[in-house]
Coordinates of C-alpha atoms (C1' of nucleotides) in Angstrom, one line a residue:
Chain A
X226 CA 115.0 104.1 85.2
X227 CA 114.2 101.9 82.4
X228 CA 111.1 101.0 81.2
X229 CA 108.6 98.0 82.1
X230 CA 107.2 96.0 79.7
X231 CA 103.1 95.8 80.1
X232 CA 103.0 92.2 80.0
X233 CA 104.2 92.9 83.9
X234 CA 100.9 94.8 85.1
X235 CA 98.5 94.2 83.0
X236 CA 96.6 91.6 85.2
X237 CA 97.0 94.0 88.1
X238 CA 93.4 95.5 89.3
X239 CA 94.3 99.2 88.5
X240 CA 94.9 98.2 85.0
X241 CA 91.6 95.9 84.4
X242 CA 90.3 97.2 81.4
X243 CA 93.2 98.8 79.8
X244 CA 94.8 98.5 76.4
X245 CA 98.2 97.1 75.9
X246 CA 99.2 100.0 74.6
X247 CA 97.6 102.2 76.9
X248 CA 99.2 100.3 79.7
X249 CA 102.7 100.7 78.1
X250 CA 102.4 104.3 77.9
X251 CA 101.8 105.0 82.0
X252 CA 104.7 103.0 82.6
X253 CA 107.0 105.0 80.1
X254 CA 106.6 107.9 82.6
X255 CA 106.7 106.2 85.4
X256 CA 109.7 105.7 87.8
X257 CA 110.6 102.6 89.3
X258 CA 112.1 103.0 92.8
X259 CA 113.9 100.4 95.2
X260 CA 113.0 101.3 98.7
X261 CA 114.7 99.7 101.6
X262 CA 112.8 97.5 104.8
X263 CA 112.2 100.3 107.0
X264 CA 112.6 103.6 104.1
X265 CA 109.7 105.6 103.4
X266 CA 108.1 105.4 100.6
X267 CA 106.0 108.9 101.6
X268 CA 105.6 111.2 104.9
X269 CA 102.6 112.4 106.7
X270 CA 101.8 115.8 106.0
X271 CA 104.6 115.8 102.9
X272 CA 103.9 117.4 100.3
X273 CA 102.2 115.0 97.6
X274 CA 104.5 115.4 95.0
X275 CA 103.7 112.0 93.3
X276 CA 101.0 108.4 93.5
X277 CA 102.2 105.0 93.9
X278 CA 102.2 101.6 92.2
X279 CA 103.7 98.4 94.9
X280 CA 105.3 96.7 92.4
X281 CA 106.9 93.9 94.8
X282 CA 107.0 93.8 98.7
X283 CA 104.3 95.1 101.4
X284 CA 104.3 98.4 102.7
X285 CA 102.4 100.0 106.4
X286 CA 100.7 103.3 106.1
X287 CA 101.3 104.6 109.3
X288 CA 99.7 107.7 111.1
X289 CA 101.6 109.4 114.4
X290 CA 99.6 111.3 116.6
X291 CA 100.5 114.8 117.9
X292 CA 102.0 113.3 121.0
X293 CA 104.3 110.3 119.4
X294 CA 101.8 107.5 119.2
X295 CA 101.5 105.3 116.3
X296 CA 98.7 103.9 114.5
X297 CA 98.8 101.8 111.0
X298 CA 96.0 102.7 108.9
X299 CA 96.4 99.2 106.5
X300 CA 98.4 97.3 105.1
X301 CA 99.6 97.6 101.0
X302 CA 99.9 94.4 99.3
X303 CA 102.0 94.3 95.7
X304 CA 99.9 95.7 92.7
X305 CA 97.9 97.7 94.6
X306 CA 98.0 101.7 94.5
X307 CA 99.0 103.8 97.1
X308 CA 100.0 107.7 97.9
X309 CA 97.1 108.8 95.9
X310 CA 96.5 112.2 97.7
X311 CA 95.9 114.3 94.1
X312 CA 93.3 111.7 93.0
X313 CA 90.9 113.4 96.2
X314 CA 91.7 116.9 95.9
X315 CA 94.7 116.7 98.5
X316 CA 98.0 118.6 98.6
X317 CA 99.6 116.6 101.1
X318 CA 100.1 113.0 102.2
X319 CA 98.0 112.1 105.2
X320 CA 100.2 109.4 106.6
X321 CA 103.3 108.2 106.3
X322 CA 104.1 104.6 103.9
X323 CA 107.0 102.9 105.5
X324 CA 108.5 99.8 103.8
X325 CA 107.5 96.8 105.7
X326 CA 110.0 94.2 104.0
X327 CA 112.3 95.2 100.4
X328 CA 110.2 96.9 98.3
X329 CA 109.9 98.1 94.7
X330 CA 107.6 100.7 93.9
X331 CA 106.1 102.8 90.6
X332 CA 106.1 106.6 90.6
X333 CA 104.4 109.0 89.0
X334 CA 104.4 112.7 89.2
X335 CA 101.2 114.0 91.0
X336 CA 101.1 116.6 88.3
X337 CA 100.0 114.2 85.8
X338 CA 96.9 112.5 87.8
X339 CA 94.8 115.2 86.0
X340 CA 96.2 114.0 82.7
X341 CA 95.5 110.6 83.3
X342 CA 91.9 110.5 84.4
X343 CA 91.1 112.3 81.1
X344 CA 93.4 109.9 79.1
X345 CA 92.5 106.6 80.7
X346 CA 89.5 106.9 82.5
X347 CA 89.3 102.8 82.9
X348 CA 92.3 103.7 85.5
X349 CA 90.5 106.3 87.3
X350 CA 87.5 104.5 87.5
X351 CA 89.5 101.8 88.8
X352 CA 91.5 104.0 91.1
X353 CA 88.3 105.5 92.8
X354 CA 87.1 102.3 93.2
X355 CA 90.2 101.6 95.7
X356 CA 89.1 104.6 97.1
X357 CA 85.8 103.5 97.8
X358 CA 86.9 101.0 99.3
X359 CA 89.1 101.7 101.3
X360 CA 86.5 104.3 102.7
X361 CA 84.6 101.3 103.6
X362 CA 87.3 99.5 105.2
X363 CA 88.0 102.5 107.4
X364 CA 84.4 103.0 108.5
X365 CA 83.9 98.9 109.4
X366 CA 86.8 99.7 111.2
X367 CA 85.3 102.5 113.7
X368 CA 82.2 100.5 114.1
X369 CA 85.0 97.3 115.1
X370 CA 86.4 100.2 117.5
X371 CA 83.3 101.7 119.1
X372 CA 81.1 98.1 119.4
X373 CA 84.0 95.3 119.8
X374 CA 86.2 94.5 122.8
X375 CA 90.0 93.9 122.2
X376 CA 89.9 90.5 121.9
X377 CA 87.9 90.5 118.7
X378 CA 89.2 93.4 117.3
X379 CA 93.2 91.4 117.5
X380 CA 91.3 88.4 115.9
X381 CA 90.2 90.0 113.3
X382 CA 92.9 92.0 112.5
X383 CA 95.0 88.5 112.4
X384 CA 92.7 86.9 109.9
X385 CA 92.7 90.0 107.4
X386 CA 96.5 89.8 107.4
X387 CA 96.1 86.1 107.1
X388 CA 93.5 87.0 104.4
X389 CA 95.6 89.4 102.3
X390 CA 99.0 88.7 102.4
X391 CA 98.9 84.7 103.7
X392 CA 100.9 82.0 102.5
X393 CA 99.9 78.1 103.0
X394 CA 102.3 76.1 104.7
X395 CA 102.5 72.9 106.1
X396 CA 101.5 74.2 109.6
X397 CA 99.0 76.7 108.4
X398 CA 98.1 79.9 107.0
X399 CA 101.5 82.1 107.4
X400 CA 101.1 86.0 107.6
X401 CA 104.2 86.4 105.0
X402 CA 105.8 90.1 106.0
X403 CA 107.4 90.6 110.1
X404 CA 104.9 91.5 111.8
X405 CA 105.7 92.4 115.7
X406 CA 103.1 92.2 119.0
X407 CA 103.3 95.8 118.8
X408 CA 102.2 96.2 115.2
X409 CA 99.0 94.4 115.5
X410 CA 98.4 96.8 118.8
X411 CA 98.5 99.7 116.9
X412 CA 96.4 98.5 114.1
X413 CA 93.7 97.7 116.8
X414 CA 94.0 100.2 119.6
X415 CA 95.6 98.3 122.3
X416 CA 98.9 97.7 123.9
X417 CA 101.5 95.5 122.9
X418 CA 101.0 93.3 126.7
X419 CA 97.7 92.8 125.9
X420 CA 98.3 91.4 122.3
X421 CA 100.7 89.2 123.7
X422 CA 98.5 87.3 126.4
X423 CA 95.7 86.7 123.8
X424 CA 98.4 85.2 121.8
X425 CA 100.3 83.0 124.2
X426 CA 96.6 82.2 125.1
X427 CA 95.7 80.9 121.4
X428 CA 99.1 79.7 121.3
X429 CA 98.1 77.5 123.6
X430 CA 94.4 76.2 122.4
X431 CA 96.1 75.2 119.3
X432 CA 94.6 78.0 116.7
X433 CA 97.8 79.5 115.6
X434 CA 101.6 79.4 116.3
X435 CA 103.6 82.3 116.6
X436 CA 107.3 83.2 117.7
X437 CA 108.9 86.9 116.7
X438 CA 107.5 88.7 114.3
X439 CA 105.8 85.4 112.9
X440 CA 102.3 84.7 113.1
X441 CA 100.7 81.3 111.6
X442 CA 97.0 81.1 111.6
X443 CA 96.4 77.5 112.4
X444 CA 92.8 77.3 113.2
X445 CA 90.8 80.4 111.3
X446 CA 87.5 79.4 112.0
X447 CA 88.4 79.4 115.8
X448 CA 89.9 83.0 115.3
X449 CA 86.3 84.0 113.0
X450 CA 84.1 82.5 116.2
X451 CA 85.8 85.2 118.4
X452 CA 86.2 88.0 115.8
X453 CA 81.8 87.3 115.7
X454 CA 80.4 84.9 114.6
X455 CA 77.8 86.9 112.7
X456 CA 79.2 88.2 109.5
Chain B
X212 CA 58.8 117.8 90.2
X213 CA 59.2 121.3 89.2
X214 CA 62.6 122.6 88.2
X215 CA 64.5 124.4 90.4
X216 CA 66.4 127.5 89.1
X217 CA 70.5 127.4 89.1
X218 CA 71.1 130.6 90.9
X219 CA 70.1 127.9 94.3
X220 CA 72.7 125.7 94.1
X221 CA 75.2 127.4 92.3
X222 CA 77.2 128.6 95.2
X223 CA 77.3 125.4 96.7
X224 CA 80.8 123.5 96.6
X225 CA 79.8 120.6 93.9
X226 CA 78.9 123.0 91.6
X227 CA 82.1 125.8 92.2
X228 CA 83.5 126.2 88.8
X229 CA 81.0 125.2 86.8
X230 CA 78.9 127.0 84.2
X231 CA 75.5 128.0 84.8
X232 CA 74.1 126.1 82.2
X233 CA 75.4 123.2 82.9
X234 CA 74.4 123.7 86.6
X235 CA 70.6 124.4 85.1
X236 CA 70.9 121.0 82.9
X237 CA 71.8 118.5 85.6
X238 CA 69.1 120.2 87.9
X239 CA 66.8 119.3 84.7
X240 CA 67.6 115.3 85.3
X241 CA 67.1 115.3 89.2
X242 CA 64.0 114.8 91.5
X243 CA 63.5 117.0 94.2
X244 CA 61.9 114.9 97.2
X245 CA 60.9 116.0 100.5
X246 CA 61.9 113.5 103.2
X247 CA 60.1 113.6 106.9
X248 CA 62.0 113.6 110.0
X249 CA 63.0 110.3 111.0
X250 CA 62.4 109.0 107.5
X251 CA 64.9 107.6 105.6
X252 CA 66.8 108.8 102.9
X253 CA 68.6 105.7 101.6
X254 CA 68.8 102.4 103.3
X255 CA 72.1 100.3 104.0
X256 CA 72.7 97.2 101.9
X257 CA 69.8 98.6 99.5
X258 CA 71.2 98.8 95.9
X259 CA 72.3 102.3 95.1
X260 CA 69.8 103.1 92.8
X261 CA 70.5 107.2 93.0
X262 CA 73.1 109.7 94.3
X263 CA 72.1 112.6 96.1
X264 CA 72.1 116.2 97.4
X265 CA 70.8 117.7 100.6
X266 CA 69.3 120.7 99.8
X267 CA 67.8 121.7 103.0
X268 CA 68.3 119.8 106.2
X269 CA 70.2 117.9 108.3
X270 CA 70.9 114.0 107.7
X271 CA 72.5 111.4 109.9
X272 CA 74.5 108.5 108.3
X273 CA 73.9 106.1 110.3
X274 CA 75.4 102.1 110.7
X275 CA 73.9 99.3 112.2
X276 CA 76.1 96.3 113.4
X277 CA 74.6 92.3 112.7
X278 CA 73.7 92.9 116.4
X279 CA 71.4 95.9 116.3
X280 CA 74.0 97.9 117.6
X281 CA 74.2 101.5 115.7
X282 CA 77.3 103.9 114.9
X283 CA 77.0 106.9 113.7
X284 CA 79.2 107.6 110.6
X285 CA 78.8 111.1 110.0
X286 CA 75.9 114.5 110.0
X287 CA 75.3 115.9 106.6
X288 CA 74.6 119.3 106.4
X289 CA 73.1 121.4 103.4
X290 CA 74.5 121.7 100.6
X291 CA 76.7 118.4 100.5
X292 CA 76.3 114.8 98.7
X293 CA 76.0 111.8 99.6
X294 CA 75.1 108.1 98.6
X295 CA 77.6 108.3 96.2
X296 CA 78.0 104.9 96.3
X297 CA 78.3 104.2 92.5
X298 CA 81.1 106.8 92.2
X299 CA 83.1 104.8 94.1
X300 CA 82.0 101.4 92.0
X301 CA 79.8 100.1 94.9
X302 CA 76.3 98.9 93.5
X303 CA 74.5 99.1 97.6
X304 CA 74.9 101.7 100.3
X305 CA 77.1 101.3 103.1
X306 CA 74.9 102.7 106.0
X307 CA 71.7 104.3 106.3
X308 CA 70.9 108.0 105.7
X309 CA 68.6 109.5 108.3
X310 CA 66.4 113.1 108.2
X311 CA 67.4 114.1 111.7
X312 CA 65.1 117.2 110.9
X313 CA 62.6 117.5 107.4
X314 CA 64.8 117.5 104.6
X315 CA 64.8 118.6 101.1
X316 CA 67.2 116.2 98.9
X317 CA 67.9 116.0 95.1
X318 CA 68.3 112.8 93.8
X319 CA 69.8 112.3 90.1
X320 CA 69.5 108.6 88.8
X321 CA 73.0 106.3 90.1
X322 CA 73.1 105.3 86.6
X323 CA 73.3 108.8 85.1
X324 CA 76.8 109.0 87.2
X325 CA 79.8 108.0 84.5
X326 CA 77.7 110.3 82.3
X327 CA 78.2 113.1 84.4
X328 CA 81.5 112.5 85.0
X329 CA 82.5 112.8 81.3
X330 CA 80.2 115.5 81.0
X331 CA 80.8 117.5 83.7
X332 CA 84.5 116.6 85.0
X333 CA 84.3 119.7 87.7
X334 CA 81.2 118.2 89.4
X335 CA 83.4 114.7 89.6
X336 CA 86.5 116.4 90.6
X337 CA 84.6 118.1 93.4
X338 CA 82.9 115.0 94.6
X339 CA 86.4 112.8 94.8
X340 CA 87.5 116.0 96.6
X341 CA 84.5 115.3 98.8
X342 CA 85.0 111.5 99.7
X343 CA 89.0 112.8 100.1
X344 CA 87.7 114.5 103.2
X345 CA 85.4 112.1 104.2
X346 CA 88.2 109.4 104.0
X347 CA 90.4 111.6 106.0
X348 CA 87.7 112.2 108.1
X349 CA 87.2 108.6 108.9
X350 CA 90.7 107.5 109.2
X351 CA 91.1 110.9 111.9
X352 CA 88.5 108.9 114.2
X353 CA 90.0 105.6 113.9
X354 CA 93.2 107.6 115.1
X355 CA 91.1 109.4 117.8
X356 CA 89.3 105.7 119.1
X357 CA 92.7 104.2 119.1
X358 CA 94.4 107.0 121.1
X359 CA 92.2 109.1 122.9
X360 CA 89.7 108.3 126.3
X361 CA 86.2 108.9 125.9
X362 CA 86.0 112.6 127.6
X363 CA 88.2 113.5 124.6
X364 CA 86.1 112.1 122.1
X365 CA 83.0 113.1 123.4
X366 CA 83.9 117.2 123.6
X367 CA 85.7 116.5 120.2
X368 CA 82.4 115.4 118.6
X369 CA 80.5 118.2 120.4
X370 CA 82.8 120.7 118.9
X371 CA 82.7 119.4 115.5
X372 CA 79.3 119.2 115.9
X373 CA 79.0 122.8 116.9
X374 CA 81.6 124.2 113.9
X375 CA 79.0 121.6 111.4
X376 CA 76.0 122.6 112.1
X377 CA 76.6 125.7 115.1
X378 CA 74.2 128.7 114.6
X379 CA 75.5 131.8 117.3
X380 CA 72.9 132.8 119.9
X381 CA 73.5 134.7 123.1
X382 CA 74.1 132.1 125.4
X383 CA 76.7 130.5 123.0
X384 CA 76.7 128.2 120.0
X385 CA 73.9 126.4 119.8
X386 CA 74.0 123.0 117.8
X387 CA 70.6 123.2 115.2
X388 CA 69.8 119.9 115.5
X389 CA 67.9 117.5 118.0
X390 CA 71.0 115.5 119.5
X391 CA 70.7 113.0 122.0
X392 CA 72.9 111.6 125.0
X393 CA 72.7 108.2 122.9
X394 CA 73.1 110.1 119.5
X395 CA 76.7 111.9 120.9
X396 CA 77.4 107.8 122.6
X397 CA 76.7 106.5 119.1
X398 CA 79.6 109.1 117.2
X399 CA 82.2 108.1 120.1
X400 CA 81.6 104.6 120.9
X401 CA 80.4 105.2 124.2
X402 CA 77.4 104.6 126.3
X403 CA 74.7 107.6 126.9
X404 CA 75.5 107.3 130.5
X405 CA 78.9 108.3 130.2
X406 CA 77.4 111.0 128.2
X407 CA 75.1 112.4 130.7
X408 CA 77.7 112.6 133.1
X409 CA 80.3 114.4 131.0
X410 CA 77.6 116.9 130.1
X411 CA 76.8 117.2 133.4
X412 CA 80.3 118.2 134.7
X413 CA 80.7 120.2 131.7
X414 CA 77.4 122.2 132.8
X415 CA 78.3 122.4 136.1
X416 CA 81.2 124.0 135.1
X417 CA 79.8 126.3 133.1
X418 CA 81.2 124.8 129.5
X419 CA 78.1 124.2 128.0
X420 CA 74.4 124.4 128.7
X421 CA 72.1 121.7 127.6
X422 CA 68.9 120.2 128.2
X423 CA 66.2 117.6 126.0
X424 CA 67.8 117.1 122.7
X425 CA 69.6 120.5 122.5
X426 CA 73.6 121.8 123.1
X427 CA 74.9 125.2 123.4
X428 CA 78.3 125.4 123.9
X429 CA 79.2 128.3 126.3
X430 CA 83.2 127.9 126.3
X431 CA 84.8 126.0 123.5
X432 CA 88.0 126.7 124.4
X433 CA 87.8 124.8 127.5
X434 CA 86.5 121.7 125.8
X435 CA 89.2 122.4 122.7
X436 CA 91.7 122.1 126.0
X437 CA 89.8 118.4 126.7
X438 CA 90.2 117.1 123.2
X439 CA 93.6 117.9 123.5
X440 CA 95.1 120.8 123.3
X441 CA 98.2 119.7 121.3
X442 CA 96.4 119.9 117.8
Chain C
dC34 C1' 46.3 112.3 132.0
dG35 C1' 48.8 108.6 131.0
dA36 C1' 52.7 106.7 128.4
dA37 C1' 56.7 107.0 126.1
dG38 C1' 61.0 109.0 125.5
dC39 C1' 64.9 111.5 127.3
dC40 C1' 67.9 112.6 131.0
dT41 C1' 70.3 112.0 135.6
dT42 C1' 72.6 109.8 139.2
dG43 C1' 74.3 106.1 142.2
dA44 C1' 76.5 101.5 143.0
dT45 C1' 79.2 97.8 141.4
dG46 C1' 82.3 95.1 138.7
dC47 C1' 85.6 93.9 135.2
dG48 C1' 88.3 94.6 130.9
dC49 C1' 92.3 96.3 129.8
dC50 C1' 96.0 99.7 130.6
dT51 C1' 100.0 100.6 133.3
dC52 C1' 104.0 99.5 135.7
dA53 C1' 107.6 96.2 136.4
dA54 C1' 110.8 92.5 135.7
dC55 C1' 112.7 89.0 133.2
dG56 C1' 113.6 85.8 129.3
dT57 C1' 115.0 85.1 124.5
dA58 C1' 116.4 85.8 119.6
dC59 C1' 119.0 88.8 116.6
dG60 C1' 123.0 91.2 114.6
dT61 C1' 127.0 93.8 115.2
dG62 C1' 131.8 94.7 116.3
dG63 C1' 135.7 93.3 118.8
Chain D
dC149 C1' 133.1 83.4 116.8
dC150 C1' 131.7 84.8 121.0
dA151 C1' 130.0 88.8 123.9
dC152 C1' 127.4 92.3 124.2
dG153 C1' 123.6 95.4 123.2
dT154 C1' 119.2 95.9 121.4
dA155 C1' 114.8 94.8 120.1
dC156 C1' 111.1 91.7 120.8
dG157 C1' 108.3 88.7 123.7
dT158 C1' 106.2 86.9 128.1
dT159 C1' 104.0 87.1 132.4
dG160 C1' 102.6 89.0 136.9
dA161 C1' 100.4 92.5 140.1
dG162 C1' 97.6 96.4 140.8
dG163 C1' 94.4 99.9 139.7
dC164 C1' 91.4 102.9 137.0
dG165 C1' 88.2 104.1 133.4
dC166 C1' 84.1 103.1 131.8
dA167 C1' 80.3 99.7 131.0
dT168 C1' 76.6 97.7 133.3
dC169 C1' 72.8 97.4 136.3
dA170 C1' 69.3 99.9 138.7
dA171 C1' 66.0 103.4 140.0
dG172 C1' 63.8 107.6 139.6
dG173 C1' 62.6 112.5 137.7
dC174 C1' 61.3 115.4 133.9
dT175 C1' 59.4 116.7 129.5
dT176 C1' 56.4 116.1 125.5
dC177 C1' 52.8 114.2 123.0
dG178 C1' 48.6 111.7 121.9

DNA sequence: CGAAGCCTTGATGCGCCTCAACGTACGTGG
DNA sequence: CCACGTACGTTGAGGCGCATCAAGGCTTCG
């Protein structure tokens, strides 16, 4: 596909640091992909043939269980990395990246990750630095699970969707991508019933508005109180 | 302290595939210290002033929530790093690090670590191949707390516990480390009464036997069956 | 020998899952 | 464009898994 100009990326975090010209080169060998609401960008347990730049849209990384259930490991907002198995050693994708609205996305062959961390180590610094932490992401998130009781854990997953991809409006904080009951359950352990009565409950104090797949945050401080007040 | 000679470590997985030279210089540029049971190792939210290696030991990695509530994260056996904050661009430690016996640790300075990495690019590669696995790791038991009830967590965390850190005796597979009820609670996010009485069924069945700060598992099949056989 | 730490076991209650039924927005094809 | 099917959302009733509260026994160490 044809190429990008740097100006583009260049104020993207994996590219902090970088020459112009340094910049331009990674993106001469990259491909640029459409991939449709709903496509997969990558599947678990695929073979890792190449890493990931979110160009435009927001993508779930999505893990199923031996028995069919679902649970979404985060959330990829545009410019950030993603699919980057060869950067720790791994042969294979550990989940699967499913396109949460229109996307475009950057490809590289996996081959080349050596390549560039000896080339532009400002990127792989950068890149382990996602790593790191998304490490600590994970880990807050298994204390969340093993000390918190639903209702905080649903808070807080609201806000950090408010938090990363949130758009002001007139009415509040909107969580820009569809996002269904049942998403927010499996990002929080929980059923989809259960999501839905805190909701309708919040609904009704006033701290967000909601309707299908559409969540406003109206009152965050509210939502913060419940998530724990302490932090 | 002294210097310690390369032919130690140089089995050990962060140093696979490097020369024994270079092995014998980095050992030059760390300290050796010998940590107590029950002492600590690194401390959470403490700058990351070194990285390290257990040389001899066992260490618990252990978090503690605003409310005094603890999780633990992970055991570290022999032979493996850890608070390598600074390779992932994090300037403090994300949990504590606790001798759960006495320990022997190397500790190189956290400043010395982007030298190492240009120096010794196999020692880096094996230590992103390390937090690969520990990501994996993490994201696993977010999957397991989301999915699983707490008998399945519990006999899963006995038996990784046992593959760690298992040394073969007659009666079974012993787990070579002083583990509490409330040590096992605190890696499922469970109480150490629901513990006891899993243990107890489990003895009463013949599964395991167990008794003050010690677990030998008799029949890991059976609790492989528990944690879900599917896998 | 006392005290502290670890383990066990019972009784009780409630948070949340499960099962069930229905309402409502969307989009697709006749 | 309307009718239907499908996906999403709501709300109730019931029950169970596990936390919580409580009390007591058993090691280990100073």
């Amino acid at each position: 596909m044809g190429s990008l100009d740097a100006s583009l990326v260049c104020d993207l975090p994996p590219f902090e640091h970088m020459a112009r010209q340094d910049i331009a080169a990674l993106l001469e060998r990259a491909r640029s992909i459409r991939v449709e609401k709903g496509a997969a960008v990558f599947g678990q347990d695929e073979a890792a043939h190449s890493f990931f730049l979110l160009l435009d849209g927001h993508v779930r990384v999505v893990r199923v269980t031996p028995d069919g259930e679902q649970v979404i490991a985060r959330y990829i907002s545009s410019g950030e990395l993603m699919g980057i198995a060869q950067a720790l050693g791994r042969s294979t994708y550990p989940a699967s990246a499913i396109a949460a609205v229109d996307c475009v996305v950057l490809a590289w062959p996996g081959a080349m990750w050596t390549e560039v961390v000896s080339r532009y180590p400002g990127f792989a610094s950068n890149t382990y630095k996602t790593v790191g932490s998304r490490l600590q992401d994970a880990q807050d998130r298994i204390v969340e699970m093993a000390t918190e009781r639903v209702e905080q854990r649903v808070a807080n997953a609201v806000l950090k969707l408010a938090a990363q991809t949130g758009r002001r409006t007139e009415e509040g904080i909107l969580i820009d991508l569809p996002i269904s009951r049942q998403d927010i359950s499996e990002m929080t352990g929980t059923t989809l019933h259960t999501v839905s009565r805190l909701m309708s409950a919040w609904e009704a104090a006033g701290w967000v508005k909601s309707g299908r797949q559409r969540i406003v945050v109206v009152e965050g401080h509210k939502l913060m109180l419940l998530a724990g007040g302490a932090k």
